[in-house]
Coordinates of C-alpha atoms and ligand atoms in Angstrom, one line a residue:
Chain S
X1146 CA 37.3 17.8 3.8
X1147 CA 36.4 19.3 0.8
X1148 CA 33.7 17.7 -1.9
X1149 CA 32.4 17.4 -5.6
X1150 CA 29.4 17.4 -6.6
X1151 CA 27.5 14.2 -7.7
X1152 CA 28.5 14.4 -11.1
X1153 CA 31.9 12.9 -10.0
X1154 CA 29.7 9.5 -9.4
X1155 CA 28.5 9.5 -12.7
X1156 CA 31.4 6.9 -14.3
X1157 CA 31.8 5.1 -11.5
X1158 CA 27.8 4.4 -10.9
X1159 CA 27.4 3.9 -14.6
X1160 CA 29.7 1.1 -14.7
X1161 CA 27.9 -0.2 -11.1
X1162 CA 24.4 0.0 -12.8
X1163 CA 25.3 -1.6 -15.5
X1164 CA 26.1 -4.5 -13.5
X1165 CA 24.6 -8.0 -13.9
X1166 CA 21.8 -8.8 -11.6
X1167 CA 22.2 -13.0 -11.7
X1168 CA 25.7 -12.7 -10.4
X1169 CA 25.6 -9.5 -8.3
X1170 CA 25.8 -10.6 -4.6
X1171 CA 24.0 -8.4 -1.2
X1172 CA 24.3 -8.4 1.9
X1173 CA 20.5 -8.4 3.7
X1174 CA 20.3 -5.9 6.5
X1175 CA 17.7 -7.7 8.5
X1176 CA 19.8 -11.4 8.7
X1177 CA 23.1 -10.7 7.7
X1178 CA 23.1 -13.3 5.0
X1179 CA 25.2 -12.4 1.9
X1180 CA 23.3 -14.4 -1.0
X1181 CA 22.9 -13.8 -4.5
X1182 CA 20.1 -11.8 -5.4
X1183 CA 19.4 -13.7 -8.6
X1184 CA 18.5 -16.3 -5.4
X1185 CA 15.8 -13.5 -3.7
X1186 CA 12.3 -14.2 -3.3
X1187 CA 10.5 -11.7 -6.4
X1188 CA 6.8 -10.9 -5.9
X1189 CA 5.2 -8.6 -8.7
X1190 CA 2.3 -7.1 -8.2
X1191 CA 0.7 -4.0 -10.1
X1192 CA 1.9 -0.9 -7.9
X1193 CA 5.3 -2.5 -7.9
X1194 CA 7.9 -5.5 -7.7
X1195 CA 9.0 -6.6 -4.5
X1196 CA 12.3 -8.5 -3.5
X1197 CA 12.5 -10.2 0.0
X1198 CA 15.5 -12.3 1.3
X1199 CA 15.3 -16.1 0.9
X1200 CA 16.6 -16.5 4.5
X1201 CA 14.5 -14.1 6.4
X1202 CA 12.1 -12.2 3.8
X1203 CA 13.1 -9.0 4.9
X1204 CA 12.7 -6.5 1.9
X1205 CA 15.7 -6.2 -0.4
X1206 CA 14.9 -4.1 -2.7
X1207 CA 11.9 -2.7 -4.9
X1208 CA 11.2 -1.6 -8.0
X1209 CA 7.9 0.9 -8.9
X1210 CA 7.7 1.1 -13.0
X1211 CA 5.0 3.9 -13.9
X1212 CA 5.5 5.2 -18.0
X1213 CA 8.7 7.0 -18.8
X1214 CA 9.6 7.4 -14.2
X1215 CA 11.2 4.1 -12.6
X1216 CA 11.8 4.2 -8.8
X1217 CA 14.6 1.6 -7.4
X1218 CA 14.8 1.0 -3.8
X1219 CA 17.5 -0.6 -1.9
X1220 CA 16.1 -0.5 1.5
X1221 CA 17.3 -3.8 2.9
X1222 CA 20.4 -4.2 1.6
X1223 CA 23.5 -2.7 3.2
X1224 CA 26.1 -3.5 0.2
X1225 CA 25.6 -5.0 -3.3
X1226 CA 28.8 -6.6 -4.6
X1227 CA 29.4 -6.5 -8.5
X1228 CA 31.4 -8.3 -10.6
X1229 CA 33.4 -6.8 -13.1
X1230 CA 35.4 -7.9 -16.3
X1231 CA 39.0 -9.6 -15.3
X1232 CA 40.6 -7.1 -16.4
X1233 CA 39.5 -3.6 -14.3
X1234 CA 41.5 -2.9 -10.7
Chain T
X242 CA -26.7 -1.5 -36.9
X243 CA -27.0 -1.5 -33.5
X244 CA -23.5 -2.7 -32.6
X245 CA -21.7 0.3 -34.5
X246 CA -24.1 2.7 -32.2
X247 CA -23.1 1.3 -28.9
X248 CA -19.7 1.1 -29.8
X249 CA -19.3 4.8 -30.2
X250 CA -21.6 6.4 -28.2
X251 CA -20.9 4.9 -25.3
X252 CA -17.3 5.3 -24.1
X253 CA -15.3 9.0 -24.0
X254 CA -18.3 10.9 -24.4
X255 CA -20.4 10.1 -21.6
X256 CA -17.6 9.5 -19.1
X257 CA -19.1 8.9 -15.5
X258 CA -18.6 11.6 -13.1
X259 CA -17.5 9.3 -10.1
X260 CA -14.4 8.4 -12.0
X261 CA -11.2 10.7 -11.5
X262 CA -8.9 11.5 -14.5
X263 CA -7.2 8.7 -15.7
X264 CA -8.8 5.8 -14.1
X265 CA -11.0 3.0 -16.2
X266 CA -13.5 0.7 -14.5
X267 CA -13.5 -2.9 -14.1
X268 CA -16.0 -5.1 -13.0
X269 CA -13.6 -8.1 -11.4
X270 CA -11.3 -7.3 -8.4
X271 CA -7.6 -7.1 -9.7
X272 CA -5.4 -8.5 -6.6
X273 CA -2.3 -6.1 -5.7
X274 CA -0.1 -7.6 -2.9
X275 CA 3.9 -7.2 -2.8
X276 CA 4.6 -10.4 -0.6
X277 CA 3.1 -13.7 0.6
X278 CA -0.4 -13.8 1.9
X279 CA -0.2 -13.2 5.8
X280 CA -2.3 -16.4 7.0
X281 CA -4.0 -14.9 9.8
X282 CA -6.7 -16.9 12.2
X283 CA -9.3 -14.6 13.9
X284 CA -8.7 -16.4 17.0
X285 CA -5.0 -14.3 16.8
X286 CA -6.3 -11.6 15.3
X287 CA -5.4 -8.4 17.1
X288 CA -5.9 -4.7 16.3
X289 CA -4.4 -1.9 17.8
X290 CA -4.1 2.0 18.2
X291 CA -1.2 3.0 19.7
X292 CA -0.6 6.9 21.2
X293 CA 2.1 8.5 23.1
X294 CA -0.5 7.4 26.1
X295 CA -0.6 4.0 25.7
X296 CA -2.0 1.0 23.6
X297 CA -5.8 0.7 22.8
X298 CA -6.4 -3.2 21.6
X299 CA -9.4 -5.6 20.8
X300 CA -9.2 -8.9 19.5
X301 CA -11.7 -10.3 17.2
X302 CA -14.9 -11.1 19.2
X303 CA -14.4 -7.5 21.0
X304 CA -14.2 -6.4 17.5
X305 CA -17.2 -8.0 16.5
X306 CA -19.1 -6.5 19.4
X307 CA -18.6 -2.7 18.1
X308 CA -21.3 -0.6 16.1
X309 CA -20.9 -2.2 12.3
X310 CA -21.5 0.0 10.0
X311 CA -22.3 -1.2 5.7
X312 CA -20.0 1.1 3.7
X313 CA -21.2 1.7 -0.2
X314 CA -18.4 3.1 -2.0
X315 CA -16.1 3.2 -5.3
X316 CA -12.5 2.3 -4.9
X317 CA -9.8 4.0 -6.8
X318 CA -6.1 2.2 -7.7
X319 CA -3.5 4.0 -8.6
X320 CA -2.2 1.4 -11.2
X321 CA -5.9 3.1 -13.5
X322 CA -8.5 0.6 -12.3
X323 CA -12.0 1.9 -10.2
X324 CA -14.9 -0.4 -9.1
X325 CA -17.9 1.7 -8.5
X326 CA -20.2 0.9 -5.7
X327 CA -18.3 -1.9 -3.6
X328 CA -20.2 -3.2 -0.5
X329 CA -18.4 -3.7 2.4
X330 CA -19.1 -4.3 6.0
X331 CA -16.7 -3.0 9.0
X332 CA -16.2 -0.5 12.1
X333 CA -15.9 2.8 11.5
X334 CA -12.1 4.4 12.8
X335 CA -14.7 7.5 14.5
X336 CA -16.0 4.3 16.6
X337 CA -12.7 2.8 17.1
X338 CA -11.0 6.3 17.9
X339 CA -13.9 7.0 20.7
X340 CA -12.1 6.6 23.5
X341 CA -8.5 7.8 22.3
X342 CA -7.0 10.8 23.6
X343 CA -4.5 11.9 21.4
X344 CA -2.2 15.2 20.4
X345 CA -0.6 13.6 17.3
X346 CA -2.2 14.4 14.0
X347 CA -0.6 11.3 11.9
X348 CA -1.2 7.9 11.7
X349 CA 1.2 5.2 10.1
X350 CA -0.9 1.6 9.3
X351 CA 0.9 -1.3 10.1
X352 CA -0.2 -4.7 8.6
X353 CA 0.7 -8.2 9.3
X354 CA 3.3 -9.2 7.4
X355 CA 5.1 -5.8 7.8
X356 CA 3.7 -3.4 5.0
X357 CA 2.9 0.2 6.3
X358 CA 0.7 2.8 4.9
X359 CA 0.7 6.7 6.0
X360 CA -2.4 8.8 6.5
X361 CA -3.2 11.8 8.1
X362 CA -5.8 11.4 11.3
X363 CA -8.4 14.0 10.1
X364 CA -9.0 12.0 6.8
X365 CA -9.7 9.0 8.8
X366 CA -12.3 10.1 10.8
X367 CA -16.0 11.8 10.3
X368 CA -17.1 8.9 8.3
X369 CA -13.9 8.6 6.3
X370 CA -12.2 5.6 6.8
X371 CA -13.1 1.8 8.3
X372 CA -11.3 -1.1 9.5
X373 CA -13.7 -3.3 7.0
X374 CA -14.1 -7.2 7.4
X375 CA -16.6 -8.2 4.8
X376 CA -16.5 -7.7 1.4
X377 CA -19.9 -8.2 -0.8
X378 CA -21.6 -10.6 2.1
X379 CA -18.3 -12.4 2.1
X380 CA -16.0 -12.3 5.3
X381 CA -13.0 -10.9 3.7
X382 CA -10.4 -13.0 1.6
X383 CA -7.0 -13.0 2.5
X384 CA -6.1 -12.4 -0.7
X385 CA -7.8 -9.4 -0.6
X386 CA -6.9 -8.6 2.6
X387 CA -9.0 -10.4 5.2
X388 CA -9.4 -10.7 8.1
X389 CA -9.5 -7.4 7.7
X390 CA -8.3 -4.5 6.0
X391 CA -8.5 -1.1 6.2
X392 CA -10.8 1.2 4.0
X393 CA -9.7 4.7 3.4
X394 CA -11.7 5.0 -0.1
X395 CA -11.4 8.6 -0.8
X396 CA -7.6 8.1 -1.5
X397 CA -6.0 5.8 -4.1
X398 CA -6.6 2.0 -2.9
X399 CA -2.8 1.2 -1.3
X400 CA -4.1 3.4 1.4
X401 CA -6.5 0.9 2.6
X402 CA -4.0 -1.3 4.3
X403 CA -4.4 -5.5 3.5
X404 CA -4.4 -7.4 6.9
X405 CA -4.2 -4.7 9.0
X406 CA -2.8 -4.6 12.6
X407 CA -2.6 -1.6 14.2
X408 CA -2.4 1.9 14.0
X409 CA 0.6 4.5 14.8
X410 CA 0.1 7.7 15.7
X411 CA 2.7 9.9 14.8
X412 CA 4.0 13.9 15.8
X413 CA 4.4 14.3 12.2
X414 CA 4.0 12.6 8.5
X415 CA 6.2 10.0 7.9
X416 CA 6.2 7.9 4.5
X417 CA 4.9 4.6 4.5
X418 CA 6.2 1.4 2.2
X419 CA 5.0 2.4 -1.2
X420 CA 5.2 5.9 -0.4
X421 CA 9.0 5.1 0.6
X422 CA 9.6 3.5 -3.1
X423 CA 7.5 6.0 -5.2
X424 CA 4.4 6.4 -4.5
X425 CA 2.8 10.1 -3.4
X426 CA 2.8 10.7 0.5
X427 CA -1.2 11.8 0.3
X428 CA -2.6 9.4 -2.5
X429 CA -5.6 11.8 -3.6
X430 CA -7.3 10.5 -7.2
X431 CA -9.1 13.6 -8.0
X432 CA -5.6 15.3 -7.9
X433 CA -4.0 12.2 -9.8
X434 CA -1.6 11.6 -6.7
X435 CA -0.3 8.8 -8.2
X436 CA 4.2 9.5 -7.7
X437 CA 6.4 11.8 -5.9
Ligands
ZN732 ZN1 17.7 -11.8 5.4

């Protein structure tokens, strides 16, 4: 099967990152449970943020903020579900 | 006009020696955690080292009965904060390494409540790193990591594992939790480690 580079991604991941984070749904990896994230337990501390399921506190997902670099992980979640405007699909 | 001399003679000129590039000092103890405190009773308390031999394990009083050693030494965070000449008391990984035979050259820290840090063997040992219990004549907080923690000092201070549980040796070096997310696989301040 042939392939594109990662540049074919780049509309479809823009309109997924621009995606609101109080509606999005995920789907934790270490319980199963498909909550809202805007529901996720949020711990900050200086070397990063960290998100841990409500259900199980498995990590989600973290965030490392450092200047003009940003690191997103999405460790423990196998799918995030997005919303989008009534009218796309 | 004392006030305007202190104010600038004192601070980039004469910058202290023991301080790598791009740190400041602080004289309080800035708390870094990324979950809920692990609440964990000495009488529970178990440390590990585990090879591709076996497990090597001592709970808290056979902990206690190992050479202490008091550790003087400046911590380094990689979010720009240094403390110069913290106290701490605990056993050094050369004692608790004695009587471990082992061919793998990597060690992965694991802590109670599930964070991991990576570091290679030979930088824990000859007098490099402890498994540290009291901090300033205080048994360790667990906010800062008590019972115990470990205390790699010559790397930046996410190295020196909060509530620490056991060690992993590992064939070769694996990535840790922050080091997963971001953060440098080695973690040396003098070479501003600080991100991939
Ligand atoms: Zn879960």
């Amino acid at each position: 099967m042939e392939h594109v580079d990662g540049n074919a991604i780049a509309g479809p991941l823009a309109e997924f990152f621009a995606f609101d984070v109080t509606t999005a749904t995920g789907r934790c990896v270490g319980c199963g449970s498909i909550a809202e994230l805007a529901r996720a337990m949020v711990y900050r501390s200086g070397a990063g943020t960290v998100v841990r399921c409500s259900t199980c506190d498995t990590v989600l997902a973290t965030l490392v903020e450092s200047g003009d670099r940003a690191w997103i992980g999405l460790r423990g979640m196998s799918a995030i579900e997005v919303r989008r405007a009534p009218s796309a699909g | 006009m004392s006030f305007i001399t202190r104010g600038f003679s004192g601070r980039s000129r004469d910058r202290d020696e023991r301080l790598p590039p791009g740190q400041t000092l602080v004289s309080d103890f800035p708390v870094l955690s990324a979950g809920p405190t692990p609440e964990v009773d000495t009488a529970d308390w178990e440390f590990t080292i585990r090879t591709e031999a076996g497990v090597h394990r001592w709970n808290w009083d056979e902990f206690m009965a190992l050479k202490i050693d008091d550790v003087d030494t400046d911590i380094h965070c990689v979010t720009h904060w240094s403390k110069l000449g913290t106290n701490w008391r605990g056993v050094s990984l050369d004692t608790l390494f004695e009587d471990v035979e082992t061919e793998q050259e990597y060690v992965m820290a694991h802590s109670y409540g599930g964070y991991t840090t990576n570091v290679p063997l030979d930088e824990l040992l000859d007098g490099k790193a402890w498994v540290a219990f009291e901090f300033d004549g205080e048994p360790l907080d667990p906010e800062h990591g008590g019972p115990a923690r470990l205390l790699v000092p010559h790397l930046y201070f996410w190295k020196s594992a909060k509530w620490v549980h056991g060690l992993v040796m590992m064939d070769q070096d694996e990535p840790g939790f922050w080091e997963q997310n971001g953060y440098h696989i080695h973690g040396d301040p003098w070479k501003e480690e600080r991100y991939w």
